[in-house]
Amino acid sequence: MTYPNGKVALADVNVSIQGGDFVFLVGPSGAGKSTFIRLLIREQVPTAGNVRVAGHDLLRMRRGQVPGLRRRIGIVFQDFRLLPNKTVWENVAFALDVTGSPRAIVRQRVPQLLNLVGLHDHAHHLPTQLSGGEQQRTAIARALVHDPAILIADEPTGNLDPVTSWEIIQLLIQINELGTTVLMATHNQEIVNAMRRRVLALEGGQLVRDEAAAAYEREY
Amino acid sequence: MPFVRFIGFSIIRAWQGFWRNAMMSLAATATVILMLVLLSALLIVITGLNSGLEFIESKVAVTAQLEDGLTDAAVATLTREVEAVPGVASVEYVSPAAAMRRLEESYRETGQELDTGGATIRLFASLEISLDDPDASGTVSAELTDDPRVERVLTKQAEYDTLLGIINVIRTVGLVGIGLVGLTVLFMIINTIRIAVYSRANEIEIMRLVGASDSFIRWPFILEGILCGLVGALVTIVLVAVVWDPIQPAMVTIFQMPTAVSARFLTTLSVLLLAVGLGVGALGSWISVRSYLSAAR
Ligand SMILES: Nc1ncnc2c1ncn2[C@@H]1O[C@H](COP(=O)(O)OP(=O)(O)O)[C@@H](O)[C@H]1O
Ligand SMILES: [Mg+2]
């Protein structure tokens, strides 16, 4: 993947992720983790090679099919990206409203998700009235509105303290156990070491390590 | 059902967007009103002048003032000769006494009395010739000018040509002016929607990430531009309806001729104003959405 300015952000990366897996994507800043994720949600189209996600060939995909792909993938970021003037409930409902979901579905789905992420008591709070962890939970609830096959998290704990980070990881594991494939980019070594899951390591745009859960024993 | 949701969603967002940047939206709407008021004024004046033109056309086209002392038989002969000229529809003899009565009548209509100061006014007898081909007035008057029985030939051609010239000037100047104002309106709407797009940049980013389709992202902005045009058109229609009755006599006074504009024209004008308002709103916002929304994925 080469950016228009000539920067080669990823090269010779060949990865396949099974449905239902929980996979970490690690590497120093600038390694290409976010670029990898942008390719998966077709925010970028690779300049060479191919990307297949949830049965879609992203290179052949027409513009009109991208929204359908994005509903199969939930995504959360380090900076939460909540709408500051909307409450927790409204932030989650927004994702349903803008995709044309009927009111009845919104009223049914939003409380379910707020329960799942443990925010039913904060439904009418604004993001500024929430802790970082609660904001990230809101973002996760929003990412799950369309019951996606895949949840992608780009450094979701980057702005959180260690205890809160662990709570978010627990939530992601819980979501994974409900059947959703989870891909989490992070450079939190501690979490990756403790979790014993498959790890994809990028460095300078190269895939330098791909260790399956069972083989994963070595310390960094 | 999904379509109803889409329409509802877009209208609500457009409405919110309109008030979110109320200053810009109202300024854009004000320019729409300015443009439509100018357009209305132009159309009303031109329609009025056209009906004045028709009036002149329908009036006696050529008047031949006769020499004194023609016998009734001579007048009858002349009448028959003129009737035979191609393009002449009918010929009416107006005696000096009848001409006098008309003059007095026209004074009474304006609320005055004809005061001759004791002197006797003697008017010419004349033939009033109406034409079925307005272009024939040249040939008819040429033929009569050389006739020894005719003192003088008067035509409406000069008056008609002057009015036609005035109408053409007003139309050209008006259209150029409205064109310039129209460009300003377009610029205002493009800018209003551009700012609306920028002020919703965060929402648009999230909409894309959660899989909102392009129509959900774009239509609220297009409707917001259409809303500026719609409000502008409705305000203008109300304004025109309010001043409609007072301006009719005012126009007669200004132009000194029967410039009747039928009330049915008000309906036509309203439809036109709506169409132009909605059209310019849609065009401006469409341009804006195309230029400021298509770049991102
Ligand atoms: N839009 C872009 N245009 C040009 N270069 C970019 C762009 N985004 C990222 N890069 C470059 O690509 C490389 C990988 O970036 P990124 O994928 O964001 O890394 P990471 O998420 O691992 O920190 C970096 O060198 C970065 O500067
Ligand atoms: Mg990154």
Coordinates of C-alpha atoms and ligand atoms in Angstrom, one line a residue:
Chain A
M1 CA 0.0 0.0 0.0
T2 CA 1.6 3.2 -1.2
Y3 CA 0.1 6.6 -0.2
P4 CA -0.3 9.3 -2.9
N5 CA 2.7 11.1 -1.5
G6 CA 4.9 8.0 -2.4
K7 CA 5.1 6.7 1.2
V8 CA 5.0 2.9 1.2
A9 CA 3.0 2.1 4.3
L10 CA 2.6 -1.6 3.8
A11 CA 4.5 -4.1 1.6
D12 CA 4.3 -7.9 1.1
V13 CA 1.8 -8.3 4.0
N14 CA 0.0 -11.5 3.6
V15 CA -2.5 -12.3 6.4
S16 CA -5.6 -14.4 6.8
I17 CA -7.8 -14.2 9.8
Q18 CA -10.4 -16.8 10.7
G19 CA -13.9 -15.9 11.6
G20 CA -14.4 -15.9 15.4
D21 CA -10.7 -15.2 16.2
F22 CA -9.3 -12.6 18.5
V23 CA -6.1 -11.1 17.0
F24 CA -3.7 -8.4 18.1
L25 CA -2.0 -6.1 15.7
V26 CA 1.2 -4.7 17.2
G27 CA 4.2 -2.6 16.2
P28 CA 5.7 0.8 16.9
S29 CA 4.1 4.0 15.9
G30 CA 4.2 4.4 12.1
A31 CA 4.5 0.7 11.5
G32 CA 1.4 0.6 9.4
K33 CA -1.3 -0.7 11.8
S34 CA -3.8 2.0 11.0
T35 CA -3.1 1.7 7.3
F36 CA -3.8 -2.1 7.6
I37 CA -7.2 -1.2 9.3
R38 CA -8.0 1.4 6.6
L39 CA -7.6 -1.3 4.0
L40 CA -10.0 -3.6 5.8
I41 CA -12.8 -1.0 5.9
R42 CA -12.0 0.3 2.4
E43 CA -11.1 3.7 3.5
Q44 CA -8.0 3.1 1.4
V45 CA -7.8 0.8 -1.6
P46 CA -4.4 -1.0 -1.9
T47 CA -2.2 0.1 -4.7
A48 CA -1.2 -3.5 -5.2
G49 CA -2.5 -6.8 -3.9
N50 CA -6.0 -7.7 -2.8
V51 CA -8.2 -7.5 0.3
R52 CA -11.1 -9.8 1.1
V53 CA -13.4 -9.1 4.0
A54 CA -16.5 -11.0 5.1
G55 CA -16.9 -12.5 1.6
H56 CA -16.3 -9.2 -0.2
D57 CA -13.6 -8.5 -2.7
L58 CA -12.7 -4.9 -1.7
L59 CA -10.9 -4.1 -5.0
R60 CA -13.8 -5.0 -7.1
M61 CA -16.3 -3.4 -4.8
R62 CA -18.4 -0.6 -6.2
R63 CA -18.8 2.7 -4.3
G64 CA -22.4 1.9 -3.6
Q65 CA -21.5 -1.4 -1.8
V66 CA -19.1 0.2 0.7
P67 CA -21.9 1.2 3.2
G68 CA -23.0 -2.5 3.2
L69 CA -19.4 -3.6 4.1
R70 CA -19.1 -1.0 6.8
R71 CA -22.2 -2.4 8.5
R72 CA -20.5 -5.8 8.6
I73 CA -17.6 -4.2 10.4
G74 CA -17.7 -2.3 13.7
I75 CA -14.8 0.1 14.4
V76 CA -13.5 2.0 17.4
F77 CA -10.6 4.4 17.8
Q78 CA -8.3 5.7 20.4
D79 CA -10.0 9.1 20.4
F80 CA -13.6 7.6 20.7
R81 CA -15.0 9.9 18.0
L82 CA -18.3 10.5 19.9
L83 CA -20.6 13.4 18.9
P84 CA -20.1 15.8 21.8
N85 CA -23.6 17.3 21.7
K86 CA -25.4 14.0 21.8
T87 CA -26.0 11.8 24.8
V88 CA -24.8 8.2 25.1
W89 CA -28.2 7.0 23.9
E90 CA -28.2 9.5 21.0
N91 CA -24.7 8.6 19.9
V92 CA -25.6 4.9 19.7
A93 CA -29.0 5.6 18.1
F94 CA -27.3 7.9 15.5
A95 CA -25.6 4.9 13.9
L96 CA -29.0 3.3 13.4
D97 CA -30.8 6.5 12.3
V98 CA -28.3 7.3 9.6
T99 CA -28.6 3.8 8.2
G100 CA -32.4 4.1 8.0
S101 CA -33.4 1.7 10.8
P102 CA -37.0 1.9 11.9
R103 CA -37.7 3.7 15.2
A104 CA -39.0 0.5 16.8
I105 CA -35.6 -1.2 16.1
V106 CA -33.7 1.7 17.5
R107 CA -35.8 1.6 20.7
Q108 CA -35.2 -2.1 21.1
R109 CA -31.5 -2.2 20.0
V110 CA -30.0 0.7 21.9
P111 CA -30.9 -0.5 25.5
Q112 CA -29.6 -4.0 24.6
L113 CA -26.3 -2.6 23.6
L114 CA -26.0 -0.2 26.6
N115 CA -26.7 -3.2 28.8
L116 CA -24.0 -5.2 27.1
V117 CA -21.4 -2.5 27.6
G118 CA -22.7 -1.7 31.1
L119 CA -23.8 1.9 30.4
H120 CA -27.6 1.7 30.9
D121 CA -27.3 4.1 33.9
H122 CA -25.5 6.6 31.8
A123 CA -27.8 6.6 28.8
H124 CA -28.7 10.3 29.1
H125 CA -25.2 11.6 29.9
L126 CA -23.2 13.7 27.5
P127 CA -19.7 12.4 26.6
T128 CA -18.1 15.3 28.6
Q129 CA -19.9 13.8 31.7
L130 CA -18.2 10.4 31.1
S131 CA -14.8 8.9 32.0
G132 CA -12.5 7.8 29.2
G133 CA -13.5 4.2 29.7
E134 CA -17.2 5.0 29.6
Q135 CA -16.7 7.0 26.4
Q136 CA -14.9 4.0 24.8
R137 CA -17.8 1.7 25.9
T138 CA -20.2 4.1 24.2
A139 CA -18.1 3.9 21.0
I140 CA -18.1 0.1 21.3
A141 CA -21.9 0.0 21.7
R142 CA -22.2 2.2 18.6
A143 CA -19.8 -0.1 16.6
L144 CA -22.0 -3.0 17.4
V145 CA -25.4 -1.6 16.3
H146 CA -25.5 -3.6 13.1
D147 CA -24.4 -6.8 14.8
P148 CA -21.2 -6.8 12.8
A149 CA -19.2 -10.0 11.9
I150 CA -16.0 -8.1 12.8
L151 CA -15.0 -5.6 15.4
I152 CA -11.9 -3.6 14.7
A153 CA -10.3 -1.5 17.5
D154 CA -7.4 0.9 16.6
E155 CA -5.5 1.4 19.8
P156 CA -8.7 1.5 21.9
T157 CA -6.8 1.8 25.2
G158 CA -4.3 4.3 24.0
N159 CA -5.9 7.1 26.0
L160 CA -6.9 5.0 29.1
D161 CA -5.2 4.2 32.4
P162 CA -4.2 0.5 33.0
V163 CA -7.2 -0.5 35.1
T164 CA -9.7 1.0 32.6
S165 CA -7.7 -0.6 29.7
W166 CA -8.2 -4.0 31.3
E167 CA -11.9 -3.4 31.6
I168 CA -12.1 -2.5 27.9
I169 CA -10.1 -5.7 27.0
Q170 CA -12.5 -7.8 29.1
L171 CA -15.4 -6.3 27.2
L172 CA -13.8 -7.0 23.9
I173 CA -13.2 -10.6 25.0
Q174 CA -16.8 -10.9 26.0
I175 CA -17.9 -9.6 22.6
N176 CA -15.5 -12.1 20.9
E177 CA -17.0 -14.9 22.9
L178 CA -20.4 -13.9 21.5
G179 CA -19.0 -14.8 18.1
T180 CA -17.6 -11.6 16.7
T181 CA -14.2 -11.6 15.2
V182 CA -12.0 -9.0 17.0
L183 CA -8.9 -7.3 15.6
M184 CA -7.2 -5.0 18.0
A185 CA -4.2 -2.7 17.2
T186 CA -2.2 -1.8 20.2
H187 CA 1.3 -1.2 21.5
N188 CA 0.4 -2.2 25.1
Q189 CA 2.9 -5.1 25.5
E190 CA 1.5 -6.0 28.9
I191 CA -2.0 -6.8 27.6
V192 CA -0.6 -8.7 24.5
N193 CA 1.7 -10.8 26.7
A194 CA -1.0 -11.6 29.2
M195 CA -3.7 -12.5 26.6
R196 CA -1.9 -15.3 24.7
R197 CA -3.8 -14.7 21.4
R198 CA -2.6 -14.6 17.8
V199 CA -0.3 -11.6 17.3
L200 CA 0.5 -9.9 14.0
A201 CA 3.6 -7.7 14.3
L202 CA 4.3 -4.9 11.8
E203 CA 7.4 -2.9 11.5
G204 CA 8.2 -0.4 8.8
G205 CA 5.3 -1.7 6.8
Q206 CA 6.5 -5.3 6.9
L207 CA 4.9 -8.2 8.6
V208 CA 7.7 -9.2 10.9
R209 CA 5.9 -11.8 13.0
D210 CA 2.7 -13.8 12.9
E211 CA 2.4 -16.0 15.9
A212 CA -0.7 -18.2 16.5
A213 CA -2.2 -18.4 19.9
A214 CA -0.8 -21.9 20.7
A215 CA 2.8 -21.1 19.5
Y216 CA 2.8 -17.9 21.4
E217 CA 5.1 -18.4 24.4
R218 CA 8.1 -16.2 23.9
E219 CA 8.5 -13.0 26.0
Y220 CA 9.2 -9.7 24.1
Chain B
M1 CA -41.2 2.3 5.0
P2 CA -37.4 2.7 4.7
F3 CA -38.0 5.4 2.2
V4 CA -40.3 7.2 4.6
R5 CA -37.6 7.0 7.2
F6 CA -35.1 8.4 4.8
I7 CA -37.4 11.3 3.8
G8 CA -38.2 12.0 7.5
F9 CA -34.5 11.9 8.5
S10 CA -33.4 14.1 5.6
I11 CA -36.1 16.8 6.2
I12 CA -35.4 16.9 10.0
R13 CA -31.6 17.2 9.4
A14 CA -32.2 19.9 6.7
W15 CA -34.4 21.8 9.1
Q16 CA -31.8 21.5 11.9
G17 CA -29.1 22.6 9.6
F18 CA -31.0 25.6 8.4
W19 CA -31.3 26.9 12.0
R20 CA -27.9 25.7 13.1
N21 CA -26.4 28.4 10.9
A22 CA -29.3 30.7 11.0
M23 CA -27.4 33.8 10.0
M24 CA -26.1 32.3 6.8
S25 CA -29.3 30.5 5.9
L26 CA -31.4 33.7 6.4
A27 CA -28.9 35.8 4.4
A28 CA -29.1 33.3 1.6
T29 CA -32.9 33.3 1.8
A30 CA -32.9 37.1 1.8
T31 CA -31.0 37.1 -1.5
V32 CA -33.4 34.6 -2.9
I33 CA -36.3 37.0 -1.9
L34 CA -34.4 39.9 -3.6
M35 CA -34.0 38.0 -6.8
L36 CA -37.6 36.8 -6.9
V37 CA -39.0 40.3 -6.1
L38 CA -37.0 41.7 -9.0
L39 CA -38.2 38.9 -11.2
S40 CA -41.8 39.5 -10.1
A41 CA -41.5 43.3 -10.8
L42 CA -40.0 42.7 -14.2
L43 CA -42.7 40.2 -15.2
I44 CA -45.5 42.3 -13.9
V45 CA -44.3 45.4 -15.7
I46 CA -43.6 43.6 -18.9
T47 CA -47.0 41.9 -18.8
G48 CA -48.7 45.2 -18.1
L49 CA -46.8 47.0 -20.9
N50 CA -47.6 44.1 -23.3
S51 CA -51.3 44.5 -22.5
G52 CA -50.9 48.3 -23.2
L53 CA -49.3 47.3 -26.5
E54 CA -52.3 45.1 -27.3
F55 CA -54.6 48.0 -26.5
I56 CA -52.8 50.3 -28.9
E57 CA -52.9 47.6 -31.5
S58 CA -56.6 47.1 -31.0
K59 CA -57.4 50.8 -31.2
V60 CA -58.0 52.6 -34.5
A61 CA -54.7 52.1 -36.3
V62 CA -54.9 55.0 -38.8
T63 CA -56.9 58.2 -38.6
A64 CA -57.4 60.3 -41.7
Q65 CA -58.5 63.9 -40.9
L66 CA -60.6 65.1 -43.8
E67 CA -60.6 68.4 -45.7
D68 CA -63.4 70.8 -44.8
G69 CA -66.5 70.9 -47.0
L70 CA -66.7 67.4 -48.3
T71 CA -70.2 66.4 -49.1
D72 CA -71.8 63.3 -47.6
A73 CA -71.5 61.6 -51.0
A74 CA -67.8 62.4 -51.3
V75 CA -67.2 61.0 -47.8
A76 CA -69.1 57.8 -48.7
T77 CA -67.1 57.4 -51.9
L78 CA -63.8 57.9 -50.0
T79 CA -65.0 55.4 -47.3
R80 CA -65.6 52.8 -49.9
E81 CA -62.2 53.4 -51.6
V82 CA -60.4 53.0 -48.3
E83 CA -62.3 49.9 -47.4
A84 CA -61.0 48.3 -50.6
V85 CA -57.3 48.8 -49.6
P86 CA -55.7 45.5 -48.6
G87 CA -55.3 45.1 -44.8
V88 CA -58.1 47.4 -43.9
A89 CA -60.7 45.8 -41.6
S90 CA -63.3 48.5 -41.3
V91 CA -63.7 52.3 -41.7
E92 CA -65.8 54.5 -39.4
Y93 CA -66.8 58.1 -40.1
V94 CA -66.5 60.5 -37.2
S95 CA -68.3 63.8 -37.7
P96 CA -66.9 67.0 -36.0
A97 CA -69.8 66.9 -33.6
A98 CA -69.0 63.3 -32.6
A99 CA -65.4 64.2 -32.2
M100 CA -66.4 67.0 -29.8
R101 CA -68.6 64.7 -27.7
R102 CA -65.6 62.3 -27.4
L103 CA -63.3 65.1 -26.2
E104 CA -65.8 66.2 -23.6
E105 CA -66.3 62.6 -22.6
S106 CA -62.6 62.1 -22.0
Y107 CA -62.4 65.2 -19.9
R108 CA -65.3 64.1 -17.7
E109 CA -63.5 60.7 -17.2
T110 CA -60.6 62.5 -15.6
G111 CA -63.0 64.6 -13.5
Q112 CA -62.6 67.9 -15.3
E113 CA -64.8 70.1 -17.4
L114 CA -63.9 71.1 -20.9
D115 CA -63.5 74.8 -20.7
T116 CA -63.1 76.5 -24.1
G117 CA -63.1 80.0 -22.6
G118 CA -66.0 81.1 -24.8
A119 CA -64.3 80.2 -28.1
T120 CA -65.8 77.6 -30.4
I121 CA -63.5 74.7 -31.1
R122 CA -63.9 73.3 -34.5
L123 CA -62.8 69.7 -34.9
F124 CA -62.0 67.9 -38.1
A125 CA -64.2 65.3 -39.5
S126 CA -62.2 62.1 -39.8
L127 CA -62.2 58.5 -40.9
E128 CA -61.0 56.0 -38.3
I129 CA -59.5 53.0 -40.1
S130 CA -58.9 49.8 -38.2
L131 CA -56.6 47.2 -39.8
D132 CA -56.6 43.4 -39.7
D133 CA -52.9 43.5 -40.5
P134 CA -51.0 45.9 -38.2
D135 CA -48.1 46.1 -40.7
A136 CA -50.5 47.6 -43.3
S137 CA -50.6 50.9 -41.6
G138 CA -47.6 52.1 -43.7
T139 CA -49.2 51.5 -47.1
V140 CA -52.6 52.8 -46.0
S141 CA -51.2 56.0 -44.7
A142 CA -49.0 56.5 -47.7
E143 CA -52.0 56.1 -50.0
L144 CA -54.1 58.6 -48.0
T145 CA -51.4 61.2 -47.5
D146 CA -51.4 62.2 -51.2
D147 CA -55.2 62.2 -51.5
P148 CA -56.5 65.8 -51.9
R149 CA -59.6 65.0 -49.8
V150 CA -57.4 64.2 -46.8
E151 CA -56.0 67.0 -44.7
R152 CA -53.6 64.9 -42.5
V153 CA -52.9 61.2 -41.7
L154 CA -52.2 60.1 -38.1
T155 CA -51.0 56.6 -37.2
K156 CA -50.3 54.8 -33.9
Q157 CA -47.2 53.4 -35.4
A158 CA -44.8 55.8 -33.7
E159 CA -46.5 55.3 -30.3
Y160 CA -46.4 51.5 -30.8
D161 CA -42.8 51.5 -31.8
T162 CA -41.8 53.6 -28.8
L163 CA -43.6 51.3 -26.4
L164 CA -42.1 48.3 -28.0
G165 CA -38.6 49.8 -27.6
I166 CA -39.3 50.6 -24.0
I167 CA -40.4 47.0 -23.3
N168 CA -37.3 45.6 -25.0
V169 CA -35.0 47.8 -23.0
I170 CA -36.8 47.0 -19.7
R171 CA -36.7 43.3 -20.5
T172 CA -33.0 43.3 -21.4
V173 CA -31.9 45.4 -18.4
G174 CA -34.2 43.4 -16.1
L175 CA -32.9 40.0 -17.3
V176 CA -29.3 41.1 -17.0
G177 CA -29.9 42.5 -13.5
I178 CA -31.8 39.3 -12.4
G179 CA -29.0 37.2 -13.9
L180 CA -26.4 39.0 -11.8
V181 CA -28.5 38.8 -8.7
G182 CA -29.1 35.1 -9.5
L183 CA -25.4 34.5 -9.5
T184 CA -25.1 36.1 -6.1
V185 CA -27.9 33.9 -4.9
L186 CA -26.2 30.8 -6.2
F187 CA -22.9 31.9 -4.5
M188 CA -24.8 32.5 -1.2
I189 CA -26.4 29.1 -1.3
I190 CA -23.2 27.3 -2.3
N191 CA -21.5 29.0 0.7
T192 CA -24.3 28.3 3.1
I193 CA -24.2 24.6 2.3
R194 CA -20.4 24.5 2.3
I195 CA -20.4 25.9 5.8
A196 CA -23.2 23.4 6.8
V197 CA -21.1 20.5 5.4
Y198 CA -18.0 21.7 7.3
S199 CA -19.9 22.2 10.6
R200 CA -21.1 18.6 10.3
A201 CA -17.7 17.2 9.4
N202 CA -17.6 15.0 12.5
E203 CA -21.1 13.6 11.9
I204 CA -20.3 12.9 8.3
E205 CA -17.2 11.0 9.2
I206 CA -19.2 8.9 11.7
M207 CA -21.9 8.3 9.2
R208 CA -19.4 6.9 6.7
L209 CA -17.8 4.7 9.3
V210 CA -21.1 3.2 10.5
G211 CA -22.2 2.5 6.9
A212 CA -24.6 5.3 6.0
S213 CA -25.3 5.4 2.3
D214 CA -24.4 8.4 0.2
S215 CA -28.1 9.5 -0.1
F216 CA -28.4 9.8 3.7
I217 CA -25.2 11.9 3.8
R218 CA -26.1 14.2 0.8
W219 CA -29.8 14.7 0.7
P220 CA -30.1 16.6 4.0
F221 CA -27.7 19.2 2.6
I222 CA -29.5 19.4 -0.8
L223 CA -32.8 19.8 1.1
E224 CA -31.3 22.5 3.2
G225 CA -30.5 24.5 0.1
I226 CA -34.0 23.8 -1.3
L227 CA -35.4 25.0 2.0
C228 CA -33.7 28.4 1.5
G229 CA -35.3 28.6 -2.0
L230 CA -38.7 27.5 -0.7
V231 CA -38.8 30.0 2.1
G232 CA -37.6 32.7 -0.2
A233 CA -40.3 31.8 -2.8
L234 CA -43.1 31.7 -0.2
V235 CA -42.2 35.1 1.3
T236 CA -42.0 36.6 -2.2
I237 CA -45.4 35.1 -3.1
V238 CA -47.0 36.7 0.0
L239 CA -45.3 40.0 -0.7
V240 CA -46.6 40.0 -4.3
A241 CA -50.1 39.0 -3.3
V242 CA -50.2 41.9 -0.7
V243 CA -49.1 44.6 -3.2
W244 CA -51.0 43.2 -6.1
D245 CA -54.2 45.3 -5.8
P246 CA -52.4 48.7 -5.0
I247 CA -49.9 48.4 -7.9
Q248 CA -52.5 48.0 -10.6
P249 CA -53.7 51.6 -10.6
A250 CA -50.2 52.8 -9.8
M251 CA -49.0 51.2 -13.0
V252 CA -51.8 52.9 -15.0
T253 CA -50.7 56.2 -13.6
I254 CA -47.0 55.6 -14.3
F255 CA -47.4 54.3 -17.8
Q256 CA -50.5 56.4 -18.8
M257 CA -52.2 53.5 -20.5
P258 CA -54.4 50.5 -19.6
T259 CA -51.8 48.1 -18.3
A260 CA -54.2 45.5 -16.9
V261 CA -52.6 42.3 -15.5
S262 CA -55.2 39.6 -15.0
A263 CA -55.5 38.0 -11.6
R264 CA -54.8 34.7 -13.2
F265 CA -51.3 35.9 -13.9
L266 CA -50.8 36.0 -10.1
T267 CA -51.2 32.2 -10.0
T268 CA -48.9 31.6 -12.9
L269 CA -46.3 34.0 -11.3
S270 CA -46.6 32.1 -7.9
V271 CA -45.9 28.8 -9.6
L272 CA -43.0 30.3 -11.5
L273 CA -41.5 31.9 -8.3
L274 CA -41.7 28.5 -6.5
A275 CA -40.0 26.8 -9.4
V276 CA -37.2 29.3 -9.7
G277 CA -36.7 29.4 -5.9
L278 CA -36.6 25.6 -5.5
G279 CA -34.5 25.4 -8.6
V280 CA -31.8 27.8 -7.6
G281 CA -31.7 26.3 -4.0
A282 CA -31.3 22.8 -5.4
L283 CA -28.7 23.8 -7.9
G284 CA -26.6 25.7 -5.4
S285 CA -26.7 23.0 -2.8
W286 CA -26.1 20.3 -5.4
I287 CA -23.0 22.2 -6.6
S288 CA -21.8 22.5 -3.0
V289 CA -22.4 18.9 -2.1
R290 CA -20.6 17.8 -5.3
S291 CA -17.6 20.0 -4.5
Y292 CA -17.3 19.6 -0.8
L293 CA -18.7 16.1 -0.1
S294 CA -17.5 13.9 -2.9
A295 CA -13.8 14.0 -2.1
A296 CA -13.9 12.0 1.1
R297 CA -14.8 8.3 1.1
Ligands
LIG1 N1 -2.7 9.6 4.6 C1 -1.4 9.4 4.6 N2 -0.6 9.9 3.6 C2 0.7 9.6 3.6 N3 1.4 8.9 4.4 C3 0.6 8.3 5.5 C4 -0.8 8.5 5.6 N4 -1.2 7.9 6.6 C5 -0.2 7.3 7.2 N5 1.0 7.6 6.5 C6 2.3 7.0 6.7 O1 2.3 5.6 6.6 C7 3.0 5.0 7.7 C8 2.1 4.1 8.5 O2 1.2 4.9 9.2 P1 0.1 4.2 10.1 O3 -0.6 3.2 9.3 O4 -0.8 5.3 10.6 O5 0.9 3.6 11.3 P2 0.5 3.2 12.8 O6 -1.0 3.2 12.9 O7 1.1 1.8 12.9 O8 1.2 4.2 13.7 C9 3.6 6.2 8.5 O9 4.9 6.4 8.0 C10 2.7 7.3 8.2 O10 3.5 8.5 8.2
MG2 MG -2.2 4.3 14.1

